[in-house]
Amino acid sequence: MNRIGCTVLTCVLGSNCLSQIATGVLDSRKIDETHSTITVHVYKSGFLSAFGHNHEIQAPIQSGEVKESGTPSVELRVDARKLRVLDPEVSEGTRTQIQDTMNSIQVLDVSHFPEIRFQSTSVESKGPDHWIVHGNLALHGKDRPIAVEVTLKDERYRGSASLKQTDFGITPVTVAGGTVKVKDEMKIEFEIALLK
């Protein structure tokens, strides 16, 4: 990858991009886990979907970095066992049931697949402060390519991606004979900062 490509990739997740370009320094930088967030949105469907609800899940970043070692890369790791169901509109008991189902062998099977990992493969510029980051997502024992839309605003990198649960060997949960279920497609949103 040429120097421009290296710079763009570093900027995708770098909170001090301009100074790096000015000094020519493109060092590895750790992601600031405490000031970065990933949220997963799972939506309801089915004939009686009015009786179900959408799910919002917090996925704290365990570790991550942007590095240059021949070919620049971005890597993120999430501990699947630390995903938390937020769903503020339901009772604590219902949240606990949803959490248990999500962690179970029926969905994420976190005892067998405790890590979720994203590794970039390329970056495509879409204009000022806007990129598409291509990479591989390892989830539930499957490794699949995804594309992540990223923008820079207020020194934070925000973005989103959509993926299908079935692509990762996960069968969307259904209840009441399938009249209430979750959609196969879910959306991931993130806001990422790097350590200074």
mmCIF file of C-alpha atoms in Angstrom:
data_model
loop_
_atom_site.group_PDB
_atom_site.id
_atom_site.type_symbol
_atom_site.label_atom_id
_atom_site.label_comp_id
_atom_site.label_asym_id
_atom_site.label_seq_id
_atom_site.Cartn_x
_atom_site.Cartn_y
_atom_site.Cartn_z
ATOM 1 C CA MET A 1 0.000 0.000 0.000
ATOM 2 C CA ASN A 2 1.360 3.447 -0.835
ATOM 3 C CA ARG A 3 1.968 6.214 1.705
ATOM 4 C CA ILE A 4 -1.362 7.915 0.960
ATOM 5 C CA GLY A 5 -3.195 4.645 1.616
ATOM 6 C CA CYS A 6 -1.229 4.187 4.844
ATOM 7 C CA THR A 7 -2.148 7.681 5.974
ATOM 8 C CA VAL A 8 -5.843 7.195 5.207
ATOM 9 C CA LEU A 9 -5.953 3.913 7.127
ATOM 10 C CA THR A 10 -4.206 5.444 10.108
ATOM 11 C CA CYS A 11 -6.653 8.365 10.004
ATOM 12 C CA VAL A 12 -9.663 6.063 10.013
ATOM 13 C CA LEU A 13 -9.238 5.389 13.702
ATOM 14 C CA GLY A 14 -6.689 8.024 14.744
ATOM 15 C CA SER A 15 -7.733 10.959 16.932
ATOM 16 C CA ASN A 16 -4.545 12.925 16.201
ATOM 17 C CA CYS A 17 -4.359 12.400 12.441
ATOM 18 C CA LEU A 18 -3.213 15.854 11.315
ATOM 19 C CA SER A 19 -0.200 15.951 13.610
ATOM 20 C CA GLN A 20 0.800 12.479 12.454
ATOM 21 C CA ILE A 21 0.717 13.583 8.821
ATOM 22 C CA ALA A 22 2.671 16.759 9.600
ATOM 23 C CA THR A 23 5.415 14.877 11.420
ATOM 24 C CA GLY A 24 5.367 11.848 9.151
ATOM 25 C CA VAL A 25 4.878 9.571 12.166
ATOM 26 C CA LEU A 26 2.546 6.654 11.588
ATOM 27 C CA ASP A 27 3.032 4.626 14.767
ATOM 28 C CA SER A 28 0.826 1.950 16.283
ATOM 29 C CA ARG A 29 -1.864 3.461 18.458
ATOM 30 C CA LYS A 30 -4.035 1.697 20.976
ATOM 31 C CA ILE A 31 -7.781 2.189 21.037
ATOM 32 C CA ASP A 32 -9.063 4.012 24.109
ATOM 33 C CA GLU A 33 -11.480 1.345 25.363
ATOM 34 C CA THR A 34 -12.999 3.540 28.077
ATOM 35 C CA HIS A 35 -13.988 6.273 25.599
ATOM 36 C CA SER A 36 -15.048 4.013 22.734
ATOM 37 C CA THR A 37 -18.362 2.215 22.296
ATOM 38 C CA ILE A 38 -19.937 -0.423 20.083
ATOM 39 C CA THR A 39 -23.719 -0.875 20.070
ATOM 40 C CA VAL A 40 -25.554 -3.722 18.346
ATOM 41 C CA HIS A 41 -29.175 -3.253 17.247
ATOM 42 C CA VAL A 42 -31.344 -6.345 16.720
ATOM 43 C CA TYR A 43 -34.814 -5.710 15.309
ATOM 44 C CA LYS A 44 -38.109 -7.580 15.694
ATOM 45 C CA SER A 45 -40.220 -9.059 12.916
ATOM 46 C CA GLY A 46 -43.031 -11.563 12.475
ATOM 47 C CA PHE A 47 -46.810 -11.529 12.324
ATOM 48 C CA LEU A 48 -47.167 -10.491 15.989
ATOM 49 C CA SER A 49 -44.056 -8.292 16.129
ATOM 50 C CA ALA A 50 -46.069 -5.542 17.861
ATOM 51 C CA PHE A 51 -45.882 -7.736 20.966
ATOM 52 C CA GLY A 52 -42.098 -8.057 20.779
ATOM 53 C CA HIS A 53 -39.409 -5.412 21.019
ATOM 54 C CA ASN A 54 -36.108 -4.398 19.460
ATOM 55 C CA HIS A 55 -32.891 -5.161 21.305
ATOM 56 C CA GLU A 56 -29.974 -2.845 22.032
ATOM 57 C CA ILE A 57 -26.730 -4.497 23.103
ATOM 58 C CA GLN A 58 -23.572 -2.852 24.420
ATOM 59 C CA ALA A 59 -20.316 -4.448 23.269
ATOM 60 C CA PRO A 60 -17.331 -3.040 25.193
ATOM 61 C CA ILE A 61 -14.036 -3.128 23.293
ATOM 62 C CA GLN A 62 -11.530 -5.411 24.976
ATOM 63 C CA SER A 63 -8.540 -4.245 22.945
ATOM 64 C CA GLY A 64 -7.581 -2.812 19.592
ATOM 65 C CA GLU A 65 -5.000 -0.860 17.672
ATOM 66 C CA VAL A 66 -4.046 0.743 14.405
ATOM 67 C CA LYS A 67 -0.585 -0.297 13.286
ATOM 68 C CA GLU A 68 1.849 -0.043 10.393
ATOM 69 C CA SER A 69 4.027 -3.097 9.766
ATOM 70 C CA GLY A 70 4.483 -3.328 6.023
ATOM 71 C CA THR A 71 0.734 -3.224 5.444
ATOM 72 C CA PRO A 72 -1.278 -0.998 7.821
ATOM 73 C CA SER A 73 -4.120 -2.629 9.713
ATOM 74 C CA VAL A 74 -6.892 -2.018 12.201
ATOM 75 C CA GLU A 75 -7.811 -4.674 14.717
ATOM 76 C CA LEU A 76 -10.593 -4.758 17.318
ATOM 77 C CA ARG A 77 -11.379 -7.422 19.883
ATOM 78 C CA VAL A 78 -14.556 -7.773 21.931
ATOM 79 C CA ASP A 79 -15.138 -10.274 24.747
ATOM 80 C CA ALA A 80 -18.498 -11.828 23.797
ATOM 81 C CA ARG A 81 -19.082 -12.739 27.464
ATOM 82 C CA LYS A 82 -19.180 -9.013 28.333
ATOM 83 C CA LEU A 83 -21.936 -8.035 25.882
ATOM 84 C CA ARG A 84 -24.816 -6.488 27.827
ATOM 85 C CA VAL A 85 -28.481 -6.181 26.857
ATOM 86 C CA LEU A 86 -29.608 -2.584 27.502
ATOM 87 C CA ASP A 87 -33.302 -2.683 26.430
ATOM 88 C CA PRO A 88 -34.480 0.103 28.781
ATOM 89 C CA GLU A 89 -38.173 -0.430 27.966
ATOM 90 C CA VAL A 90 -38.353 -3.903 29.555
ATOM 91 C CA SER A 91 -38.116 -5.116 33.148
ATOM 92 C CA GLU A 92 -34.872 -6.290 34.718
ATOM 93 C CA GLY A 93 -36.191 -9.851 34.731
ATOM 94 C CA THR A 94 -36.917 -9.726 31.004
ATOM 95 C CA ARG A 95 -33.475 -8.238 30.311
ATOM 96 C CA THR A 96 -31.911 -11.121 32.244
ATOM 97 C CA GLN A 97 -33.853 -13.657 30.164
ATOM 98 C CA ILE A 98 -32.771 -11.969 26.919
ATOM 99 C CA GLN A 99 -29.158 -11.850 28.163
ATOM 100 C CA ASP A 100 -29.227 -15.564 29.019
ATOM 101 C CA THR A 101 -30.667 -16.432 25.589
ATOM 102 C CA MET A 102 -28.077 -14.286 23.816
ATOM 103 C CA ASN A 103 -25.199 -15.986 25.660
ATOM 104 C CA SER A 104 -26.609 -19.494 25.250
ATOM 105 C CA ILE A 105 -25.743 -22.161 22.714
ATOM 106 C CA GLN A 106 -28.859 -21.060 20.782
ATOM 107 C CA VAL A 107 -27.267 -17.719 19.823
ATOM 108 C CA LEU A 108 -23.663 -16.609 20.575
ATOM 109 C CA ASP A 109 -22.578 -19.696 22.535
ATOM 110 C CA VAL A 110 -20.068 -17.555 24.449
ATOM 111 C CA SER A 111 -18.586 -20.513 26.328
ATOM 112 C CA HIS A 112 -17.288 -21.928 23.020
ATOM 113 C CA PHE A 113 -16.788 -18.630 21.128
ATOM 114 C CA PRO A 114 -15.729 -16.011 23.708
ATOM 115 C CA GLU A 115 -14.042 -13.592 21.297
ATOM 116 C CA ILE A 116 -15.344 -11.373 18.500
ATOM 117 C CA ARG A 117 -12.622 -9.886 16.304
ATOM 118 C CA PHE A 118 -12.436 -7.482 13.355
ATOM 119 C CA GLN A 119 -9.322 -7.276 11.181
ATOM 120 C CA SER A 120 -9.195 -4.760 8.333
ATOM 121 C CA THR A 121 -7.994 -5.709 4.862
ATOM 122 C CA SER A 122 -8.325 -2.420 2.919
ATOM 123 C CA VAL A 123 -9.616 1.151 3.107
ATOM 124 C CA GLU A 124 -11.593 2.979 0.416
ATOM 125 C CA SER A 125 -11.822 6.770 0.517
ATOM 126 C CA LYS A 126 -15.335 8.151 -0.051
ATOM 127 C CA GLY A 127 -14.508 11.845 0.305
ATOM 128 C CA PRO A 128 -13.279 14.168 3.067
ATOM 129 C CA ASP A 129 -13.375 12.415 6.464
ATOM 130 C CA HIS A 130 -15.364 9.507 5.029
ATOM 131 C CA TRP A 131 -14.161 5.945 4.311
ATOM 132 C CA ILE A 132 -15.312 2.401 3.748
ATOM 133 C CA VAL A 133 -13.127 -0.017 5.722
ATOM 134 C CA HIS A 134 -13.185 -3.577 4.397
ATOM 135 C CA GLY A 135 -12.206 -6.412 6.682
ATOM 136 C CA ASN A 136 -13.007 -9.777 8.218
ATOM 137 C CA LEU A 137 -15.255 -10.284 11.222
ATOM 138 C CA ALA A 138 -14.752 -13.395 13.334
ATOM 139 C CA LEU A 139 -17.970 -14.225 15.189
ATOM 140 C CA HIS A 140 -19.452 -17.476 16.505
ATOM 141 C CA GLY A 141 -16.624 -19.520 14.996
ATOM 142 C CA LYS A 142 -17.113 -18.057 11.502
ATOM 143 C CA ASP A 143 -14.900 -15.559 9.660
ATOM 144 C CA ARG A 144 -16.742 -13.414 7.119
ATOM 145 C CA PRO A 145 -15.927 -10.238 5.122
ATOM 146 C CA ILE A 146 -17.821 -7.066 6.019
ATOM 147 C CA ALA A 147 -17.658 -3.408 4.995
ATOM 148 C CA VAL A 148 -17.742 -0.691 7.649
ATOM 149 C CA GLU A 149 -18.664 2.918 6.902
ATOM 150 C CA VAL A 150 -16.515 5.371 8.888
ATOM 151 C CA THR A 151 -16.636 9.151 9.315
ATOM 152 C CA LEU A 152 -14.492 11.542 11.346
ATOM 153 C CA LYS A 153 -16.230 14.109 13.550
ATOM 154 C CA ASP A 154 -15.077 15.906 16.702
ATOM 155 C CA GLU A 155 -11.883 13.801 16.797
ATOM 156 C CA ARG A 156 -13.910 10.611 17.057
ATOM 157 C CA TYR A 157 -14.473 7.984 14.414
ATOM 158 C CA ARG A 158 -18.079 6.967 14.045
ATOM 159 C CA GLY A 159 -19.526 4.362 11.798
ATOM 160 C CA SER A 160 -21.847 1.477 11.169
ATOM 161 C CA ALA A 161 -22.143 -1.870 9.444
ATOM 162 C CA SER A 162 -24.953 -4.322 8.785
ATOM 163 C CA LEU A 163 -24.620 -8.082 8.858
ATOM 164 C CA LYS A 164 -26.787 -11.178 8.833
ATOM 165 C CA GLN A 165 -26.779 -13.561 11.774
ATOM 166 C CA THR A 166 -27.167 -16.571 9.490
ATOM 167 C CA ASP A 167 -23.891 -15.685 7.737
ATOM 168 C CA PHE A 168 -22.193 -16.531 11.038
ATOM 169 C CA GLY A 169 -24.132 -19.719 11.730
ATOM 170 C CA ILE A 170 -26.584 -18.062 14.128
ATOM 171 C CA THR A 171 -30.292 -18.832 13.793
ATOM 172 C CA PRO A 172 -32.413 -15.783 14.673
ATOM 173 C CA VAL A 173 -34.479 -16.404 17.809
ATOM 174 C CA THR A 174 -38.194 -17.044 17.367
ATOM 175 C CA VAL A 175 -40.980 -17.406 19.941
ATOM 176 C CA ALA A 176 -44.690 -18.210 19.822
ATOM 177 C CA GLY A 177 -44.301 -20.504 16.834
ATOM 178 C CA GLY A 178 -42.455 -17.878 14.818
ATOM 179 C CA THR A 179 -45.132 -15.182 15.141
ATOM 180 C CA VAL A 180 -42.588 -13.076 17.045
ATOM 181 C CA LYS A 181 -38.937 -13.252 16.030
ATOM 182 C CA VAL A 182 -35.844 -11.164 15.477
ATOM 183 C CA LYS A 183 -34.715 -10.170 12.004
ATOM 184 C CA ASP A 184 -31.738 -11.895 10.451
ATOM 185 C CA GLU A 185 -30.061 -8.558 9.674
ATOM 186 C CA MET A 186 -28.672 -6.502 12.541
ATOM 187 C CA LYS A 187 -26.843 -3.186 12.688
ATOM 188 C CA ILE A 188 -23.592 -2.372 14.467
ATOM 189 C CA GLU A 189 -22.772 1.248 15.370
ATOM 190 C CA PHE A 190 -19.535 2.452 16.910
ATOM 191 C CA GLU A 191 -17.703 5.506 18.187
ATOM 192 C CA ILE A 192 -13.953 5.112 18.594
ATOM 193 C CA ALA A 193 -11.154 7.236 20.030
ATOM 194 C CA LEU A 194 -7.453 6.431 20.308
ATOM 195 C CA LEU A 195 -5.157 6.949 23.236
ATOM 196 C CA LYS A 196 -3.139 10.151 22.959
#
